[in-house]
CSV table of C-alpha atoms and ligand atoms in Angstrom, one decimal:
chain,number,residue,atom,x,y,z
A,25,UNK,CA,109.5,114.5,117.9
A,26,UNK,CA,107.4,112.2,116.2
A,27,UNK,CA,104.9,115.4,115.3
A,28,UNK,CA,107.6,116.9,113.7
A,29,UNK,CA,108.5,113.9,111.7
A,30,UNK,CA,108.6,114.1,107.4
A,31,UNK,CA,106.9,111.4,105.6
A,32,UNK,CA,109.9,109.4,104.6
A,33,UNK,CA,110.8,109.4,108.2
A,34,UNK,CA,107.6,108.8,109.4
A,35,UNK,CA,107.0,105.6,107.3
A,36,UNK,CA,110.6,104.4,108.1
A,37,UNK,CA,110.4,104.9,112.0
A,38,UNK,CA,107.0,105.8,113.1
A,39,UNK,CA,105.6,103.1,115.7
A,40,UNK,CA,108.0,100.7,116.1
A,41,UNK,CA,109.0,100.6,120.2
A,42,UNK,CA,111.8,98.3,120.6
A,43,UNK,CA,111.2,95.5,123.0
A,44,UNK,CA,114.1,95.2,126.0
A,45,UNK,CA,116.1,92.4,123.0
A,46,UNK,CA,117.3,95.3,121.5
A,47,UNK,CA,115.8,94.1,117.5
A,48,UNK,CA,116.8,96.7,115.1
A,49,UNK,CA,114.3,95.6,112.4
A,50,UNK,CA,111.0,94.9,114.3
A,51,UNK,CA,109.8,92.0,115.6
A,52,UNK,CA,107.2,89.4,114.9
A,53,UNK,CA,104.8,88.4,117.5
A,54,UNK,CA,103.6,85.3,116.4
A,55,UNK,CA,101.7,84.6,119.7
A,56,UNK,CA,97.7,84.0,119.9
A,57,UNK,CA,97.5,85.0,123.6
A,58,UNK,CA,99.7,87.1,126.1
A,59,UNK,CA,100.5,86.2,130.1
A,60,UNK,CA,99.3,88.2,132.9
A,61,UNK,CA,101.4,88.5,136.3
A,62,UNK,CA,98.6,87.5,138.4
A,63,UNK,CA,95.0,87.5,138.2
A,64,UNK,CA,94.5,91.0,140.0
A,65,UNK,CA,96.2,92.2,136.1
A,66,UNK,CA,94.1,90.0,134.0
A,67,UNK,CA,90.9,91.4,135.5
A,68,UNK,CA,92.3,94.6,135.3
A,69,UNK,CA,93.1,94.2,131.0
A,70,UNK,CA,89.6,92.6,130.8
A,71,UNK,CA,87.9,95.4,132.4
A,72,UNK,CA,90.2,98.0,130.6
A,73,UNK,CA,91.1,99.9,134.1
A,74,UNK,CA,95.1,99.3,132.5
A,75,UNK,CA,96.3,98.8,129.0
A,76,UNK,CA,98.3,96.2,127.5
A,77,UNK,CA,97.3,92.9,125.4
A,78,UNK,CA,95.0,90.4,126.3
A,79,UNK,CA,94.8,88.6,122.6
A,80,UNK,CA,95.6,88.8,119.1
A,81,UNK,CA,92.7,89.4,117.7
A,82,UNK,CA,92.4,92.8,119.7
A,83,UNK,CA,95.9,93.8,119.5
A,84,UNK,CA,99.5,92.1,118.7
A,85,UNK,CA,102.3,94.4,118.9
A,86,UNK,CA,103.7,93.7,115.6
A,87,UNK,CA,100.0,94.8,114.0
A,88,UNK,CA,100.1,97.7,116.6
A,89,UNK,CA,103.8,99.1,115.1
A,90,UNK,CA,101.9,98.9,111.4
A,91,UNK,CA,99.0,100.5,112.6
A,92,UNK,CA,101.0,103.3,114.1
A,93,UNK,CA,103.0,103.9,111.2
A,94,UNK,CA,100.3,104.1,108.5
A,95,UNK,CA,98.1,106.2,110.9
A,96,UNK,CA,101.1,108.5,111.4
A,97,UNK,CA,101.3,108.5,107.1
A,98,UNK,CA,97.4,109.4,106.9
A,99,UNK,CA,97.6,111.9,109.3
A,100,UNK,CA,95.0,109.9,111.3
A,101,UNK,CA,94.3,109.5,115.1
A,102,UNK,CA,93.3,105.7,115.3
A,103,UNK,CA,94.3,102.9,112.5
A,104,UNK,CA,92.7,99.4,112.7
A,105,UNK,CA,94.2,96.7,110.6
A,106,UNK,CA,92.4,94.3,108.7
A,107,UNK,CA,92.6,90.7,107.1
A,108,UNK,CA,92.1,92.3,103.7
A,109,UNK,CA,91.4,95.6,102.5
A,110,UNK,CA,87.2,93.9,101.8
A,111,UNK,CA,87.4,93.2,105.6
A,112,UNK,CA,88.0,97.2,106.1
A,113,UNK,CA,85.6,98.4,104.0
A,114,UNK,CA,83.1,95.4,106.0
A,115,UNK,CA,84.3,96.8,109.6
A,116,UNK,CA,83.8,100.6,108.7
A,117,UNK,CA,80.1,99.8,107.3
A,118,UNK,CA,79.5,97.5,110.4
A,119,UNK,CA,81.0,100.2,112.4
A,120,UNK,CA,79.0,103.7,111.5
A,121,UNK,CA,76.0,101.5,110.0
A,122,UNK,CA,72.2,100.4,111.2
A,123,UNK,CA,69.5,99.0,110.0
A,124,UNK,CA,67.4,101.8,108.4
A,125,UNK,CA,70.5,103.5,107.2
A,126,UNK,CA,71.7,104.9,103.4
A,127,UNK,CA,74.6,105.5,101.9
A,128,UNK,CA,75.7,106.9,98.5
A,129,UNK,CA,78.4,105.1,96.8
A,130,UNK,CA,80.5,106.4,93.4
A,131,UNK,CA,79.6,103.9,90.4
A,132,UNK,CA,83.1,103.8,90.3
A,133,UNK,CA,84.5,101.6,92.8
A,134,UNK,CA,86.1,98.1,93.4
A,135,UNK,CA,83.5,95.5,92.0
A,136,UNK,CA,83.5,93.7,95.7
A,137,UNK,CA,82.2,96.6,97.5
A,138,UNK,CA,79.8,97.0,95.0
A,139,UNK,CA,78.3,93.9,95.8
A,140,UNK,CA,79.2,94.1,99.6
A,141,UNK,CA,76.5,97.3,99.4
A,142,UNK,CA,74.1,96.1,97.1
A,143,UNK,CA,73.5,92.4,98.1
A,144,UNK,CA,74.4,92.4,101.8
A,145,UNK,CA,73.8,95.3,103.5
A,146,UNK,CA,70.9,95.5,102.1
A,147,UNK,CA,70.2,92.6,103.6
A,148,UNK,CA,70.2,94.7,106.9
A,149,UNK,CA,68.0,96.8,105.5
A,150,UNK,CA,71.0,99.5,104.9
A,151,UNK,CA,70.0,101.1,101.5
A,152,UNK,CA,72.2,102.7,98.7
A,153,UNK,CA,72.0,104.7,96.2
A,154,UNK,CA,75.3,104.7,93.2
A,155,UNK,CA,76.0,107.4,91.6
A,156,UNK,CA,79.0,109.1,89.1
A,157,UNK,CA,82.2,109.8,90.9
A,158,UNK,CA,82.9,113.4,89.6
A,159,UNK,CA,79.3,114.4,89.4
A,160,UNK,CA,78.7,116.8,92.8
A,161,UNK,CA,75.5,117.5,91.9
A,162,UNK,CA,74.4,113.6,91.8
A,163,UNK,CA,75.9,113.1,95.0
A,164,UNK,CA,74.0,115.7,96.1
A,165,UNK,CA,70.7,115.5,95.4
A,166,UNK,CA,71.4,111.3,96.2
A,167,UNK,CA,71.0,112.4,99.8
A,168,UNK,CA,68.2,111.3,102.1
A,169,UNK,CA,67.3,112.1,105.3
A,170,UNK,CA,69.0,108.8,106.5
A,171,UNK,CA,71.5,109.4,104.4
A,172,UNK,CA,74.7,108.4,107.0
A,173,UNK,CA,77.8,107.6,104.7
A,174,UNK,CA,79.5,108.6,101.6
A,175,UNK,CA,81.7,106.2,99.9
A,176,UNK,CA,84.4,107.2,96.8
A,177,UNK,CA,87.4,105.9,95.8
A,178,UNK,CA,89.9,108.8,94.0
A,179,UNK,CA,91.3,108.2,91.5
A,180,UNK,CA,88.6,105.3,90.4
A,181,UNK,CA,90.0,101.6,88.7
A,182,UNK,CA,90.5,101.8,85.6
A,183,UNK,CA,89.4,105.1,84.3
A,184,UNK,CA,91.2,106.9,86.8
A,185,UNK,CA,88.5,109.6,87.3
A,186,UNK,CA,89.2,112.0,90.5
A,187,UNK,CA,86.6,113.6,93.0
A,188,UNK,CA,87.2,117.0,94.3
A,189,UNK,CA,87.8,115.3,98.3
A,190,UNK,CA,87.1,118.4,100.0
A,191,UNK,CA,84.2,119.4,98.2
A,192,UNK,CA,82.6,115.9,98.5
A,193,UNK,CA,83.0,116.2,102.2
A,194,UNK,CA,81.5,119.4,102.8
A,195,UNK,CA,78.8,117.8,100.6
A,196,UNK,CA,78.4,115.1,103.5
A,197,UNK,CA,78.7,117.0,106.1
A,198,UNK,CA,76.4,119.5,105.4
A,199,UNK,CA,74.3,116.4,105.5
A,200,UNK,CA,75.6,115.1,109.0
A,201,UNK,CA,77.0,112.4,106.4
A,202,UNK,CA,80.6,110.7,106.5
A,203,UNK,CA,83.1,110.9,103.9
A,204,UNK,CA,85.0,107.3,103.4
A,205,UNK,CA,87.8,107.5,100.8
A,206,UNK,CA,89.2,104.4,99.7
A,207,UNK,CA,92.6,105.4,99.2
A,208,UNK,CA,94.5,102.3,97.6
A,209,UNK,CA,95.2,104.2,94.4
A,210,UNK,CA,97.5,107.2,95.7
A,211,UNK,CA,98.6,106.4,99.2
A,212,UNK,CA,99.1,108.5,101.9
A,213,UNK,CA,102.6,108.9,99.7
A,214,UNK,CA,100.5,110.9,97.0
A,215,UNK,CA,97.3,111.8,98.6
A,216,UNK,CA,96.0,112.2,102.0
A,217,UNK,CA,91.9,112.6,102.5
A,218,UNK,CA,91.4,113.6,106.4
A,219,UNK,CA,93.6,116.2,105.6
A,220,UNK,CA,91.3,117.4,103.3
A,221,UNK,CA,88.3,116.9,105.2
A,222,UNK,CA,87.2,113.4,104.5
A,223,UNK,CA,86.5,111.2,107.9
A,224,UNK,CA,87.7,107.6,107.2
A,225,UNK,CA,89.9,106.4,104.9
A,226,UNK,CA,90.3,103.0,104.0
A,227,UNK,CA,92.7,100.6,102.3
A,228,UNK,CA,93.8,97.7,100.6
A,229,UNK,CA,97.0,96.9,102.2
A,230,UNK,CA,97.0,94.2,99.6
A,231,UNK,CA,98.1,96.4,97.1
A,232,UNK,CA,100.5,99.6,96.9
A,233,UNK,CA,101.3,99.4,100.8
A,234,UNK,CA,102.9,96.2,100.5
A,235,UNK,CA,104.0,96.6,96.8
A,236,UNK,CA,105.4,93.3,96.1
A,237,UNK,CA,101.9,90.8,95.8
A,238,UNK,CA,102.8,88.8,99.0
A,239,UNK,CA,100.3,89.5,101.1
A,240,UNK,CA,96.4,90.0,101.6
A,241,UNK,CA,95.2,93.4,104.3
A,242,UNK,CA,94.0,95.8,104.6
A,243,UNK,CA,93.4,99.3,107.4
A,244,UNK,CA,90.8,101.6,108.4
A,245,UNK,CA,92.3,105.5,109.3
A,246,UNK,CA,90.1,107.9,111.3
A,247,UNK,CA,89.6,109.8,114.4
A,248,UNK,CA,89.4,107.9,118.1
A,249,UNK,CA,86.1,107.2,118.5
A,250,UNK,CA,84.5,106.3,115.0
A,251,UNK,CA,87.5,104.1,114.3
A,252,UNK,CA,89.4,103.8,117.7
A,253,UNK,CA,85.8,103.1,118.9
A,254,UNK,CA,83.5,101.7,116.8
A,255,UNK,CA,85.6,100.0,114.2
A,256,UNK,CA,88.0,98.6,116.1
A,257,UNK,CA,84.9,97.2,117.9
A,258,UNK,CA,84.0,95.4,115.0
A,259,UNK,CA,87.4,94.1,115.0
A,260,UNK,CA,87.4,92.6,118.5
A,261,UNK,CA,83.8,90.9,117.8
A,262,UNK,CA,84.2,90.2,113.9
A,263,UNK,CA,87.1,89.0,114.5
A,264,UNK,CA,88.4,90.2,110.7
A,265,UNK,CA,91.9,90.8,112.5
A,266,UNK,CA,95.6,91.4,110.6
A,267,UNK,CA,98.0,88.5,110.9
A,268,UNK,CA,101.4,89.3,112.8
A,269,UNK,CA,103.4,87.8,109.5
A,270,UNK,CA,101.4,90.2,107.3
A,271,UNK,CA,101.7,93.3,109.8
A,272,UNK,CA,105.1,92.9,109.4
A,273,UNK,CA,105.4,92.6,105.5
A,274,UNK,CA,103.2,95.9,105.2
A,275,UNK,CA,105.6,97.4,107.4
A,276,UNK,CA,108.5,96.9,105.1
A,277,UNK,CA,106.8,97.7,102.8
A,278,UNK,CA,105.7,101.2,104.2
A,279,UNK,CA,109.6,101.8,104.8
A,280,UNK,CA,109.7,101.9,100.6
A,281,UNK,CA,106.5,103.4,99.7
A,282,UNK,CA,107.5,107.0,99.2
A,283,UNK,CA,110.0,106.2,96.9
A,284,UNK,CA,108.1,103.2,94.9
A,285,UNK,CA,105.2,105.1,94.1
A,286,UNK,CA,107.7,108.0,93.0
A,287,UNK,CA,109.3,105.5,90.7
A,288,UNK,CA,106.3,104.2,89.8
A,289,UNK,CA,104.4,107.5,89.1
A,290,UNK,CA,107.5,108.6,86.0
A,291,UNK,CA,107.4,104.9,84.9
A,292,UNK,CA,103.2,105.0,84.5
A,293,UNK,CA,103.7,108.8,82.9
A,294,UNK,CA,106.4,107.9,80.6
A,295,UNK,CA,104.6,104.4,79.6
A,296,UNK,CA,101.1,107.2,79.2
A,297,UNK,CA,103.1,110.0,76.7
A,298,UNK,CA,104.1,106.8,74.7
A,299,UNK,CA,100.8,105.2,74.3
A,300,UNK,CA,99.3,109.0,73.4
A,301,UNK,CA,101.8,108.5,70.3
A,302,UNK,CA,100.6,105.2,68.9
A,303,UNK,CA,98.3,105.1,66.1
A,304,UNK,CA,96.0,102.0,67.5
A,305,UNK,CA,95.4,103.6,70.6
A,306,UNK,CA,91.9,105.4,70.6
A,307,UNK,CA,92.4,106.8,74.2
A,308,UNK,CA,94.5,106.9,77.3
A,309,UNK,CA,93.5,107.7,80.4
A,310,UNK,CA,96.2,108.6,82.9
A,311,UNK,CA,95.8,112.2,85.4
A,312,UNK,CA,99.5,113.3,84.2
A,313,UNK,CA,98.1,113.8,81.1
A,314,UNK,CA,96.9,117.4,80.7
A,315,UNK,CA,94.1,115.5,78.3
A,316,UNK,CA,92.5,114.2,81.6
A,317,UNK,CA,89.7,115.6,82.4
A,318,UNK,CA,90.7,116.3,86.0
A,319,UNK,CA,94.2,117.0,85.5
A,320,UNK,CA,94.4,120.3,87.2
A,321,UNK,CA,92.7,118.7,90.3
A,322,UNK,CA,94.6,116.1,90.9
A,323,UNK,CA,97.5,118.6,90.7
A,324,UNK,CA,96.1,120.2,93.3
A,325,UNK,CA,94.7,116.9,95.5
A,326,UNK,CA,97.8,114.9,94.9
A,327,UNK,CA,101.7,114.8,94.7
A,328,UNK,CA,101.4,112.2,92.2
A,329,UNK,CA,99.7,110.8,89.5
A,330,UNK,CA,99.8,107.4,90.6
A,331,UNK,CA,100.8,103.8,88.6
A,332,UNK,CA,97.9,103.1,87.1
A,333,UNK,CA,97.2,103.8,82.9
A,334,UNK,CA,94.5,102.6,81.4
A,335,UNK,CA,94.2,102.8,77.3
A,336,UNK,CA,91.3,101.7,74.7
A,337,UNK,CA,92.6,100.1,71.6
A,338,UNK,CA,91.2,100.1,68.3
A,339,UNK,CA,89.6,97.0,67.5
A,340,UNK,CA,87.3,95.6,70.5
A,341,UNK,CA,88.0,92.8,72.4
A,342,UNK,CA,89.9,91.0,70.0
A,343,UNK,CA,92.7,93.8,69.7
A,344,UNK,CA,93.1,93.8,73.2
A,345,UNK,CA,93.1,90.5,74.3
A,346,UNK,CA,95.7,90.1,71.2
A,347,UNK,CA,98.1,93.1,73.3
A,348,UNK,CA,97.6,91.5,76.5
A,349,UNK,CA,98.7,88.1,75.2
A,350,UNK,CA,101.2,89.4,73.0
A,351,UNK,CA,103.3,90.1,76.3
A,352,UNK,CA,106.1,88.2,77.2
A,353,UNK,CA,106.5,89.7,80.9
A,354,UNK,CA,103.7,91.8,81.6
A,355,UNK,CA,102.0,89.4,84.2
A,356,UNK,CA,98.2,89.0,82.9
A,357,UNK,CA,96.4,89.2,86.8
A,358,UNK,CA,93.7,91.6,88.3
A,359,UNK,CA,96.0,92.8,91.1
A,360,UNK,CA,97.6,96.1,91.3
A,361,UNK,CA,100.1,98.4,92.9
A,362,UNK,CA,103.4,95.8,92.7
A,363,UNK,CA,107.2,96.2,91.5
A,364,UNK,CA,105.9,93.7,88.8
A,365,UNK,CA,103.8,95.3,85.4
A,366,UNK,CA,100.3,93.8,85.8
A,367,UNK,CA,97.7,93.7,82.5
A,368,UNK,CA,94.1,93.4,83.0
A,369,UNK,CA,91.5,93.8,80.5
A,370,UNK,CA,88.2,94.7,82.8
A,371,UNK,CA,85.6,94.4,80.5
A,372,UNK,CA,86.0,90.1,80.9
A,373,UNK,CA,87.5,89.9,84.1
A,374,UNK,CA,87.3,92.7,87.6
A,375,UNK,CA,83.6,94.6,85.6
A,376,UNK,CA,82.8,91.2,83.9
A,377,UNK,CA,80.0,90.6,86.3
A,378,UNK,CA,78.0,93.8,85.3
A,379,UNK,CA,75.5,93.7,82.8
A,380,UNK,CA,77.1,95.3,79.3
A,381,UNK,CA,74.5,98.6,80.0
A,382,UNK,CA,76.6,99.4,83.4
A,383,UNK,CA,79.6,98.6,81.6
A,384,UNK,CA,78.7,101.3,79.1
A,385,UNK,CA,77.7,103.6,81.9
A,386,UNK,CA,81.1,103.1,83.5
A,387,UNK,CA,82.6,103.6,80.0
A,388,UNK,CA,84.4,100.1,80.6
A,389,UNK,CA,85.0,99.6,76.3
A,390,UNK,CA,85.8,96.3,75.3
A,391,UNK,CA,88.7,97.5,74.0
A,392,UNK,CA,90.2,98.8,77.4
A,393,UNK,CA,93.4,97.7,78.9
A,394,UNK,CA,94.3,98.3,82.3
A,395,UNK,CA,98.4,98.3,83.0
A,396,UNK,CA,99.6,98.2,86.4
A,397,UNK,CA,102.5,99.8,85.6
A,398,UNK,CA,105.8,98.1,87.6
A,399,UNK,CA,109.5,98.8,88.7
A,400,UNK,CA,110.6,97.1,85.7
A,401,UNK,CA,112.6,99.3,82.7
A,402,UNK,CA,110.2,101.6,81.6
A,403,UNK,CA,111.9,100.7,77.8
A,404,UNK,CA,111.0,96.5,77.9
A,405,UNK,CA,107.4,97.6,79.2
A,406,UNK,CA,106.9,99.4,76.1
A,407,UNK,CA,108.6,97.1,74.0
A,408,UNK,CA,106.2,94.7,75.7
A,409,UNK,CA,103.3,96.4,75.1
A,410,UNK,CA,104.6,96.9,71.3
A,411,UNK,CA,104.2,93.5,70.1
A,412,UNK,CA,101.0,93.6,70.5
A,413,UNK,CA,100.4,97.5,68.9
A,414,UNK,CA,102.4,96.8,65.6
B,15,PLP,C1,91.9,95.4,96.0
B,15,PLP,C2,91.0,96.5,96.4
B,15,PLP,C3,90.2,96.4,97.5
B,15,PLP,C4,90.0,95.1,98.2
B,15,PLP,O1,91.2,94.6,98.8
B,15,PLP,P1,91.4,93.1,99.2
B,15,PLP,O2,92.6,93.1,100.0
B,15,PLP,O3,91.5,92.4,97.9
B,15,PLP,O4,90.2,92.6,100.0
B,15,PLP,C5,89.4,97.5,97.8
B,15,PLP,N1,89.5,98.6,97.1
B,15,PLP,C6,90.4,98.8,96.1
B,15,PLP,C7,90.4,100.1,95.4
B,15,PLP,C8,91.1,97.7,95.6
B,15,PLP,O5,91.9,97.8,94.6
């Protein structure tokens, strides 16, 4: 039944098992520890002869239901959910990773993972090696020997640059290399990597999955025995585990996620053809626009061109910061992927930490805004940016 499922069914009904209460909407499980009959059965669960819980940092059922659902959405065999969508990213390295290990990295990723790979795995002597997202041929000839895991996220913050997926991961495995795609920007609603041949995907559960900015997660996807295995053993020793309360926001949130990243895919084009039109915008950078330069593959990769726009305006810093605080709703935050309009300007807050030569290389201007772009009326978002662009 369940195999035969459509997305929008799938994120609405996949995973939930109804407890013998009857509960419609699911249920909470706000319990540390679970009760054995007898002994005979709690030997049994430690020594995994039977299934069942033993303790909520393994497995709660209201975590299990999300971790059913968005492994059913991803098309994935195993999903482990994490505190945050940092702790997944810290549970697949700790997972696939040893000491004498590489791994190639895009340039382009969150800032945090950045500095996860470069100043504490290294630490364990794990070695890496960045290199430019759409660039094949620098991912490529990147790979060593030890080279053990490839790590992109598609489309990339803020720029919005796409990877060809499939042809990254033939890349790795040629190599006996995984492919980890972070997949916070598009969802399993607009993109899905194992499908197209990558091997983990991870995400920030924080953001789009939830869509509302109420709570911090975070999941790994993958097969049963790199994730079902050797994440989720991470998991169980780590101890990076999903709260129940959280599971169950993601879960409603999951139950809307088709149709909010629809909405806000036409709010982020409409909001990108506009700023193409005003004269103190020098660039826009959106993948609906056929001006990207990866338009036609993320046609191809995607069902959607996702929420995110980012635009340079004329003038430096000073001309953006004025647009950003110009704003009367637009809420001026580095999150992402909410009903609410978010407005970041990277170059002083999420790539403020690089030196201004990797902010060049990453083409981070100082006159680029990033815009979340929200559920709100796609004409007051506009208007809102306006002030500022008059
Ligand atoms: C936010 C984010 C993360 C980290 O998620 P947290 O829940 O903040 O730890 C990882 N990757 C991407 C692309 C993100 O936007």
């Amino acid at each position: 039944m369940i195999n035969e499922w459509d997305f929008a069914t799938l994120a609405i009904r996949a995973g939930h098992e109804r407890t013998e209460e009857g509960e419609h909407s699911e249920a909470i499980f706000p319990t540390s520890s679970f009760v054995f009959k007898s002994a005979a059965e709690a030997a049994a669960r430690f020594a995994n002869e039977v299934p069942g819980n033993i303790y909520s940092r393994m497995t709660n059922p209201t975590v299990r239901y999300f971790q059913e659902r968005l492994a059913a959405l991803e098309g994935g065999e195993s999903c482990v959910a994490t505190s945050s969508g940092m702790a997944a990213i810290l549970a697949v390295m700790l997972g696939v990773l040893k000491a004498g290990d590489h791994v190639v990295c895009s340039r382009s990723v969150f800032g945090t993972t950045t500095v996860l790979l470069q100043n504490y795995m290294t630490r364990f002597n794990v070695s890496v090696t960045f290199v430019n997202l759409t660039n094949l041929e620098a991912w490529e000839q990147a790979i060593q020997p030890n080279t053990r895991l490839l790590f992109a996220e598609t489309p990339a913050n803020p720029l919005t640059e796409i990877v060809d997926i499939r042809a990254l991961a033939d890349i790795a495995h040629r190599h006996n290399a995984l492919l980890v795609i972070d997949n916070c920007f598009c969802t399993p609603a607009l993109q899905r990597p194992l499908e197209l041949g990558a091997d983990i995907v991870v995400h920030a559960a924080t953001k789009y999955l939830d869509g509302q900015g109420r709570a911090l997660g975070g999941a790994v996807v993958g097969d049963k025995e790199r994730v079902g295995k050797d994440v989720f053993g991470v998991l169980r020793s780590g101890g990076v585990a999903m709260s129940p309360f959280n599971a169950w926001i993601f879960l409603k949130g999951l139950e809307t996620l088709a149709i909010r990243m629809k909405a806000h895919g036409e709010n982020a084009q409409a909001l990108a053809e506009w700023l193409t039109t005003q004269n103190k915008v020098a660039k826009v950078y959106y993948p609906g626009l056929s001006t990207h330069p990866q338009h036609e593959l993320a046609k191809r990769q995607q069902s959607g061109f996702g929420g995110i726009v980012s635009f340079v305006v004329q003038g430096g810093r000073e001309a953006a910061w004025k647009v950003i605080d110009a704003t009367e709703f637009c809420s001026i935050t580095a999150n992402l992927g909410d009903t609410k309009t978010t407005i970041t300007h990277p170059a002083t807050t999420t790539h403020g930490r690089l030196t201004p030569e990797q902010r060049e290389l990453s083409g981070i201007e100082e006159g680029l805004i990033r815009v979340s772009v929200g559920l709100e009326s796609i004409r007051d978002i506009q208007n809102d940016l306006a002030r500022g662009l008059g």
